[in-house]
Every structure is written in C-alpha cells, then in structure tokens.
PDB file of C-alpha atoms in Angstrom:
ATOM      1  CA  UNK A 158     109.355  87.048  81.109  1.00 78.00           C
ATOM      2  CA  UNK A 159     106.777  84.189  81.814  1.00 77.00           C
ATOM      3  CA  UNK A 160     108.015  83.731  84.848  1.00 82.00           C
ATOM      4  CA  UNK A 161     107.965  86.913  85.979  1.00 86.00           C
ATOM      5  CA  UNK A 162     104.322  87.082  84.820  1.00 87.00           C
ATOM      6  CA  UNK A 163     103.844  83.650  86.518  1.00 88.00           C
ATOM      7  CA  UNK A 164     105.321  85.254  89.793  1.00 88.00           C
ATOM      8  CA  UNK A 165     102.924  88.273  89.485  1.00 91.00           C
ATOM      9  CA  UNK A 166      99.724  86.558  88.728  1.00 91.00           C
ATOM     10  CA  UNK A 167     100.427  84.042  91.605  1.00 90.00           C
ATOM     11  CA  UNK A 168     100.985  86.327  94.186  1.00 91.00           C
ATOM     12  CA  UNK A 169      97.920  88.174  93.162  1.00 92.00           C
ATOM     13  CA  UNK A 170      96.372  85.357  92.914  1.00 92.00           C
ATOM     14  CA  UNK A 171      97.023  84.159  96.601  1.00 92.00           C
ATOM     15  CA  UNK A 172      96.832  87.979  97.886  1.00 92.00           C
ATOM     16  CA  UNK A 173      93.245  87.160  96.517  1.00 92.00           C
ATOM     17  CA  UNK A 174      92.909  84.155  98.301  1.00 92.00           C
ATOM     18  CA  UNK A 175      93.594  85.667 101.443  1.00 91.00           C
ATOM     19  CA  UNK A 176      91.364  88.742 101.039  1.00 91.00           C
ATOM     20  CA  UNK A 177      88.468  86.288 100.270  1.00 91.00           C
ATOM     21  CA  UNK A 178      88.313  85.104 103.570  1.00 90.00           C
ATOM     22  CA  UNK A 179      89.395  87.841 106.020  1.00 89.00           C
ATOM     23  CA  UNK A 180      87.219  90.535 104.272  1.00 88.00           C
ATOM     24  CA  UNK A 181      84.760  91.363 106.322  1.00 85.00           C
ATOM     25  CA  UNK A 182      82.315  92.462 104.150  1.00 85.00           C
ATOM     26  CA  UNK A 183      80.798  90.235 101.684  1.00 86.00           C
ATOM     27  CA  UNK A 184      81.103  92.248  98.882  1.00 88.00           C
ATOM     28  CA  UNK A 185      84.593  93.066  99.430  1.00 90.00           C
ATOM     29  CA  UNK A 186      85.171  89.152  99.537  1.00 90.00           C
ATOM     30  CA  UNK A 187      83.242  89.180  96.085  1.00 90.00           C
ATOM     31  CA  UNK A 188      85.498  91.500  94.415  1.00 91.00           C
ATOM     32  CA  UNK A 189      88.769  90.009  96.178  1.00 92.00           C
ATOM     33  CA  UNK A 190      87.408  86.578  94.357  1.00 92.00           C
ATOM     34  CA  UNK A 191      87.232  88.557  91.218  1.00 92.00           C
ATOM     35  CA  UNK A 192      90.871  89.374  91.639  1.00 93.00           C
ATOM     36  CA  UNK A 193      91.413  85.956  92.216  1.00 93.00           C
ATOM     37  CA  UNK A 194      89.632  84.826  88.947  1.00 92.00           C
ATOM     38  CA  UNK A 195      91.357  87.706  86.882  1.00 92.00           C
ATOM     39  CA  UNK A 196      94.893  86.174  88.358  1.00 93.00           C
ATOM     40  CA  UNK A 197      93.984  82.477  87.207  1.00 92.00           C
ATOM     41  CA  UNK A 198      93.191  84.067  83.901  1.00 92.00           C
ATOM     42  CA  UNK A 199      96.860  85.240  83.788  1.00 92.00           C
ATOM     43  CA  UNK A 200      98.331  82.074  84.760  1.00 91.00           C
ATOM     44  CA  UNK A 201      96.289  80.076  82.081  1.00 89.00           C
ATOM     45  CA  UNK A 202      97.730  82.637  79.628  1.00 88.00           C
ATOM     46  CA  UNK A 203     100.980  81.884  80.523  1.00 87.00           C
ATOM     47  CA  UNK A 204     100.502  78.013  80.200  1.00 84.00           C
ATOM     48  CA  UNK A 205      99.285  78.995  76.461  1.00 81.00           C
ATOM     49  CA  UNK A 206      95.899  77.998  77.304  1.00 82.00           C
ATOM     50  CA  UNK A 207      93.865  81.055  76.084  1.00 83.00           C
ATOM     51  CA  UNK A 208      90.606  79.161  75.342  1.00 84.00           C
ATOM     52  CA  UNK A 209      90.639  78.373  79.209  1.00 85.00           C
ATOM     53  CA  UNK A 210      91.851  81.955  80.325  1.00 87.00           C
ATOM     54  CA  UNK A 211      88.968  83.550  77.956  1.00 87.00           C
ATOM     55  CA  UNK A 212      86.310  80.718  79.418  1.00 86.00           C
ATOM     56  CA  UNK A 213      87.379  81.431  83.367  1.00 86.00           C
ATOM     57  CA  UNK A 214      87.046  85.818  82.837  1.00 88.00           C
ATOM     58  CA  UNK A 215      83.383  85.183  80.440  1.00 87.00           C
ATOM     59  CA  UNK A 216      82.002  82.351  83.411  1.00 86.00           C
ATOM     60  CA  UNK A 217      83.736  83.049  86.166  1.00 85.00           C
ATOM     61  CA  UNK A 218      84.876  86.250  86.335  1.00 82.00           C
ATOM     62  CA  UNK A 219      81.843  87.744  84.663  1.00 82.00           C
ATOM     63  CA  UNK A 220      78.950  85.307  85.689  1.00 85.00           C
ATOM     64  CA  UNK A 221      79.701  84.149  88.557  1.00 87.00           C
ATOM     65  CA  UNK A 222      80.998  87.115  90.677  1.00 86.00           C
ATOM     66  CA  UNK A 223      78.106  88.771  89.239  1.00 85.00           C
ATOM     67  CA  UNK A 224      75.652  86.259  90.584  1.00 85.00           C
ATOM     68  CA  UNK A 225      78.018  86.140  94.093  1.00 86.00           C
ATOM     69  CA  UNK A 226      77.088  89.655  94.204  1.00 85.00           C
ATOM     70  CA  UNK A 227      73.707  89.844  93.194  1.00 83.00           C
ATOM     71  CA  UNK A 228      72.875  87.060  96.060  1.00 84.00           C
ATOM     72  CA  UNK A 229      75.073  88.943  98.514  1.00 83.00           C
ATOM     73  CA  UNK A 230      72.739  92.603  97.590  1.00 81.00           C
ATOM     74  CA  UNK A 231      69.247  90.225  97.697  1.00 80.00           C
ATOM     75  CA  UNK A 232      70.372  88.566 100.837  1.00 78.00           C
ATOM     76  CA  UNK A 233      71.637  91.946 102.704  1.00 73.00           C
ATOM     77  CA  UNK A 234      68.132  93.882 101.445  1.00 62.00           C
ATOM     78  CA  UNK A 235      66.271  91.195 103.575  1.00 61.00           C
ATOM     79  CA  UNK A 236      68.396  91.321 106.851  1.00 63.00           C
ATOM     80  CA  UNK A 237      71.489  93.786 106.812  1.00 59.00           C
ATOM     81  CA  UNK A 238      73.942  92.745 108.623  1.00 59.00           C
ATOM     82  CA  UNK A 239      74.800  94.098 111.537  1.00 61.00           C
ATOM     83  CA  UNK A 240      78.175  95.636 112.194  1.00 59.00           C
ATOM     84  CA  UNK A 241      80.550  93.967 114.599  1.00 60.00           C
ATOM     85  CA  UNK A 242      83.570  95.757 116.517  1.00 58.00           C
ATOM     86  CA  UNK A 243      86.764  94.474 114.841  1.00 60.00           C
ATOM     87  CA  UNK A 244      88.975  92.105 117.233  1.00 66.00           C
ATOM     88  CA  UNK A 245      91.017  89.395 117.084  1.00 67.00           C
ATOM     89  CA  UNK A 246      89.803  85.801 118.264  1.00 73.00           C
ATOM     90  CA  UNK A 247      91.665  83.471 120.090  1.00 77.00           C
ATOM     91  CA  UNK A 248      93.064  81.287 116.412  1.00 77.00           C
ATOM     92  CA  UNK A 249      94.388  84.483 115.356  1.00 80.00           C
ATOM     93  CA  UNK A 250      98.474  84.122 116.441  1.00 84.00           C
ATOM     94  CA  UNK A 251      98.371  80.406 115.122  1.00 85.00           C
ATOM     95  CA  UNK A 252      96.532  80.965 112.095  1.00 84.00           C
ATOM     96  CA  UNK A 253      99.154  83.746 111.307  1.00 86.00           C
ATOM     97  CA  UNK A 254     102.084  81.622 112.475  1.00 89.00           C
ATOM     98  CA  UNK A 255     100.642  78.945 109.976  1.00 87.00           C
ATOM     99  CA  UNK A 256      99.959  81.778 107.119  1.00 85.00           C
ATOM    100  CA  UNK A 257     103.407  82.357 107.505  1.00 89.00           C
ATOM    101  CA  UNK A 258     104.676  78.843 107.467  1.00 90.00           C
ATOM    102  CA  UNK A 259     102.906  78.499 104.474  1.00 87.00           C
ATOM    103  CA  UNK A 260     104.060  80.985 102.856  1.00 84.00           C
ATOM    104  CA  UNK A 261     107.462  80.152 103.355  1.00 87.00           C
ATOM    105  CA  UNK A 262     106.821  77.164 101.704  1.00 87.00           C
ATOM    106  CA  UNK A 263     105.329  77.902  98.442  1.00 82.00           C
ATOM    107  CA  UNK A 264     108.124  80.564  98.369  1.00 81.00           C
ATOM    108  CA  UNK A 265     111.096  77.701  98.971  1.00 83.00           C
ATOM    109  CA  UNK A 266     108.786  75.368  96.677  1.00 80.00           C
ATOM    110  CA  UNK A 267     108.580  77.652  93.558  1.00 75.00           C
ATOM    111  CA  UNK A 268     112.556  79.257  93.870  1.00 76.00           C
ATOM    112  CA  UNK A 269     113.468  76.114  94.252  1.00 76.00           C
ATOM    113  CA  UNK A 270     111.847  75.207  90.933  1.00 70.00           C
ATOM    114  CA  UNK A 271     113.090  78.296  89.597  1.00 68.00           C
ATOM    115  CA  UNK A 272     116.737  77.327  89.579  1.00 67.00           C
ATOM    116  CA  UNK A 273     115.882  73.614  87.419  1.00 61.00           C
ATOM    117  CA  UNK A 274     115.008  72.595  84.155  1.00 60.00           C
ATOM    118  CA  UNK A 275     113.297  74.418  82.000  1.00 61.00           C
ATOM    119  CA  UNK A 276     109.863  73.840  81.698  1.00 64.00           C
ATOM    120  CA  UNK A 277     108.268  71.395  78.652  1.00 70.00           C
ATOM    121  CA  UNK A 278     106.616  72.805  75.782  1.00 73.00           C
ATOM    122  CA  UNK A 279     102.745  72.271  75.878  1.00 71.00           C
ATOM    123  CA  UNK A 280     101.922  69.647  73.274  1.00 75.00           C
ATOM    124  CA  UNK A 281     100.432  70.768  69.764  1.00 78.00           C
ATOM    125  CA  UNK A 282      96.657  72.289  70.365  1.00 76.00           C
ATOM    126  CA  UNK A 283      96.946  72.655  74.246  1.00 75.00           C
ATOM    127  CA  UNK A 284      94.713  74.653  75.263  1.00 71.00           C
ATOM    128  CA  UNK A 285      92.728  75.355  72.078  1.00 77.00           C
ATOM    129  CA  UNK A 286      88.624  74.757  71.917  1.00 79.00           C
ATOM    130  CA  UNK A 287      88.905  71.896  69.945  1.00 84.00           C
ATOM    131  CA  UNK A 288      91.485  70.070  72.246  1.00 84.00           C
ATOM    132  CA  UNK A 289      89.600  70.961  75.238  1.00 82.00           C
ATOM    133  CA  UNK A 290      85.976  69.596  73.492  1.00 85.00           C
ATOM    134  CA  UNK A 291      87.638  66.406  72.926  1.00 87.00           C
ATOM    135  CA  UNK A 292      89.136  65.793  76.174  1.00 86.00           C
ATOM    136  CA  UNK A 293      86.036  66.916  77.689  1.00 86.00           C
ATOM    137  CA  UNK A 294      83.923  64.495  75.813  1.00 89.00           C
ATOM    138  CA  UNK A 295      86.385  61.535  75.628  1.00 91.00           C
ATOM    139  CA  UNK A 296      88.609  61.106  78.717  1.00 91.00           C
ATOM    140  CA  UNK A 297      86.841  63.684  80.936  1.00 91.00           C
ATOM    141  CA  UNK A 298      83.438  62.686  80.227  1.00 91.00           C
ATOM    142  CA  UNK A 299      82.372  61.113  83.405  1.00 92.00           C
ATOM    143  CA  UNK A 300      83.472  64.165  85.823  1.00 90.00           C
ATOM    144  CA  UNK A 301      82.092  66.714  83.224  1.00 89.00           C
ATOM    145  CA  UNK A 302      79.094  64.645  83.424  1.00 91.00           C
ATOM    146  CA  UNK A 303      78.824  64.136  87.309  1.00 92.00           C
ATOM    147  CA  UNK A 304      80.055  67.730  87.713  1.00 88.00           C
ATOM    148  CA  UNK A 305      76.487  69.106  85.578  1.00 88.00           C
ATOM    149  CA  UNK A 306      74.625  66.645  87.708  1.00 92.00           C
ATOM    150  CA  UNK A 307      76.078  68.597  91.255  1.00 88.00           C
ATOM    151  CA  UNK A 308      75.360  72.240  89.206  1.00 85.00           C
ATOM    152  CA  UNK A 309      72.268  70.943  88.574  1.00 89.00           C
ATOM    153  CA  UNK A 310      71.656  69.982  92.279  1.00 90.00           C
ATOM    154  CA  UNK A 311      73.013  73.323  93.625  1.00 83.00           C
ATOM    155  CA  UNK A 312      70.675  75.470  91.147  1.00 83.00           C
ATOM    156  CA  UNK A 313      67.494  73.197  92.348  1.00 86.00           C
ATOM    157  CA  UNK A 314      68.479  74.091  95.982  1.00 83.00           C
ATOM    158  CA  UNK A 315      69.419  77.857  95.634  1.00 77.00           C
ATOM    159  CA  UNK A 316      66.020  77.896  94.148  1.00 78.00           C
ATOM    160  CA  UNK A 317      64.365  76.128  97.013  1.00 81.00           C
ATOM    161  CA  UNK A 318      66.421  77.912  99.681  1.00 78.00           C
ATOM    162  CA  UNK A 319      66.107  81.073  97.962  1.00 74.00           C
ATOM    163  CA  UNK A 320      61.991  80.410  97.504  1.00 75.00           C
ATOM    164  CA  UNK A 321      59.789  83.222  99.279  1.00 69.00           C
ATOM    165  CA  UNK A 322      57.968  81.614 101.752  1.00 73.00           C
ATOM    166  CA  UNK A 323      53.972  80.598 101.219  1.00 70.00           C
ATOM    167  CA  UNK A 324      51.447  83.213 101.924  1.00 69.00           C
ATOM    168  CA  UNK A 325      49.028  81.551 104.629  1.00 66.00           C
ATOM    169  CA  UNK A 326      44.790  82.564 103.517  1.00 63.00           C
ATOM    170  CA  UNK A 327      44.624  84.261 106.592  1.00 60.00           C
ATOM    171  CA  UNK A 328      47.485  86.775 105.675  1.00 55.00           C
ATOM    172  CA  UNK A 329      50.346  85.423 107.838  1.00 54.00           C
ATOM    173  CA  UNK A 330      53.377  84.667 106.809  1.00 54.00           C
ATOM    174  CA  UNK A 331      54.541  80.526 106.570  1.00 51.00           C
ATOM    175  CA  UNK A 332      57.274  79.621 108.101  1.00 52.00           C
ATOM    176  CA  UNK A 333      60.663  80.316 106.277  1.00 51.00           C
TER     177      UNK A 333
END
C-alpha cells in the first residue's frame, strides 16, 4: 500500500514538476506548484512524518502559492503580458530526448529498488514536533539560522524591487 501511495504521489509530484515550467501562463505554473506541494505532502505522510506533511500544505501550500499568486495578479495588473503564438524552439527535440532519458531512469532507479529489502522503520519520534524542534535547534542550527538570514534578504529585496517608484515635485514619475 505505501508504495503504491509512494508511486502515486511521485508521479504527481514530477507531473508537477514538469507543468511548472512548460506552463505558459504564470498562474497555471502557480497552481501546477501547488500540485507539486500537495504531492510532497503525500510523500512525507508516507515516511510517517506528519508534522512535516501538515507544516509543507499550512506554509507552502497555503502561504506561499498564495503569495506566488498574489505577486503574479500585482505584477500582470501593471503590464499584462502579452500573448505569444505557441511554437517550438530550437532545444525542444533534445530537451524531450533528455526528459525522456530521465525518465527512464528514475523509472529503472525506483523498480529497481522495488524488488530489494524492505525499507527501515523510522526511528522512535521521527517526524513528530518535538523531534523536529530539537534537530532544528541542535544539529541543524547553523543552516536554520543562515537559511532566516537569506529569507530575510529576499523579503528586504521583494520590498525594494517591489517599491513604487518616487513621485518627482514636479509630477513626473522617477525612474523605476
């Protein structure tokens, strides 16, 4: 059973993946990432980790597609994009012919799995909040410390970037 759930979340999960980047609307990228999120969610249920499958559909699921998709409105409202014919550029044969490489790959990788040992049992507490507050505090404290310090950076400079520009005293606009 929790490999068949493993094998469905996955390939929703990388279905996902791939409609994040050839959507060609932003939004529709937004919501393929919230697909991706929801599948992650899955698979961290099926390691037994439901602290981090409740954290990644409350932050990242709900927050952060959210604010994805409340940039991508606020950005569009100030210049629409314009609509461009559909064709196919000249990477498009070899970045299939790698897709499908790849593919291939994680397929051979993960049947190949299938047919071993079975997998160990998580250790006592895995995934619980107190487990994950003392390894985030104790041996993960210096990347959960430098990793606030780069959200910190990136909220300073979405605010800068996303900062209307100054109003000149003669009513022109500054530059952006």
């Amino acid at each position: 059973m929790e490999v068949l759930l493993f094998t469905i979340a996955s390939a929703l999960s990388i279905a996902g993946g791939v409609g994040v980047i050839a959507a060609r609307q932003p939004v529709h990228s937004a919501l393929a990432l919230l697909l991706v999120l929801g599948s992650l969610a899955a698979l961290y249920l099926t390691l037994a980790a439901e602290f981090v499958a409740v954290l990644q559909v409350i932050l990242y699921a709900g927050a952060i597609v959210v604010l994805f998709l409340f940039v991508i409105m606020l950005l569009h409202a100030r210049s629409p994009e314009q609509q461009r014919p559909a064709r196919a550029g000249p990477l498009a044969i070899p970045a299939a012919v790698f897709g499908v490489l790849l593919v291939a790959a994680i397929s051979i990788a993960v049947l190949r799995d299938l047919g071993g040992a079975v997998a160990a049992s998580p250790p006592e507490g895995f995934g619980t909040t107190e487990a994950v507050g003392r390894e985030l505090f104790t041996r993960f404290v210096l990347p959960f410390e430098a990793a606030g310090i780069l959200l910190l950076i990136g909220i300073v400079a979405g605010v800068v970037l996303g900062k209307a520009p100054a109003r000149r005293s003669d009513g022109e606009r500054g530059e952006p």
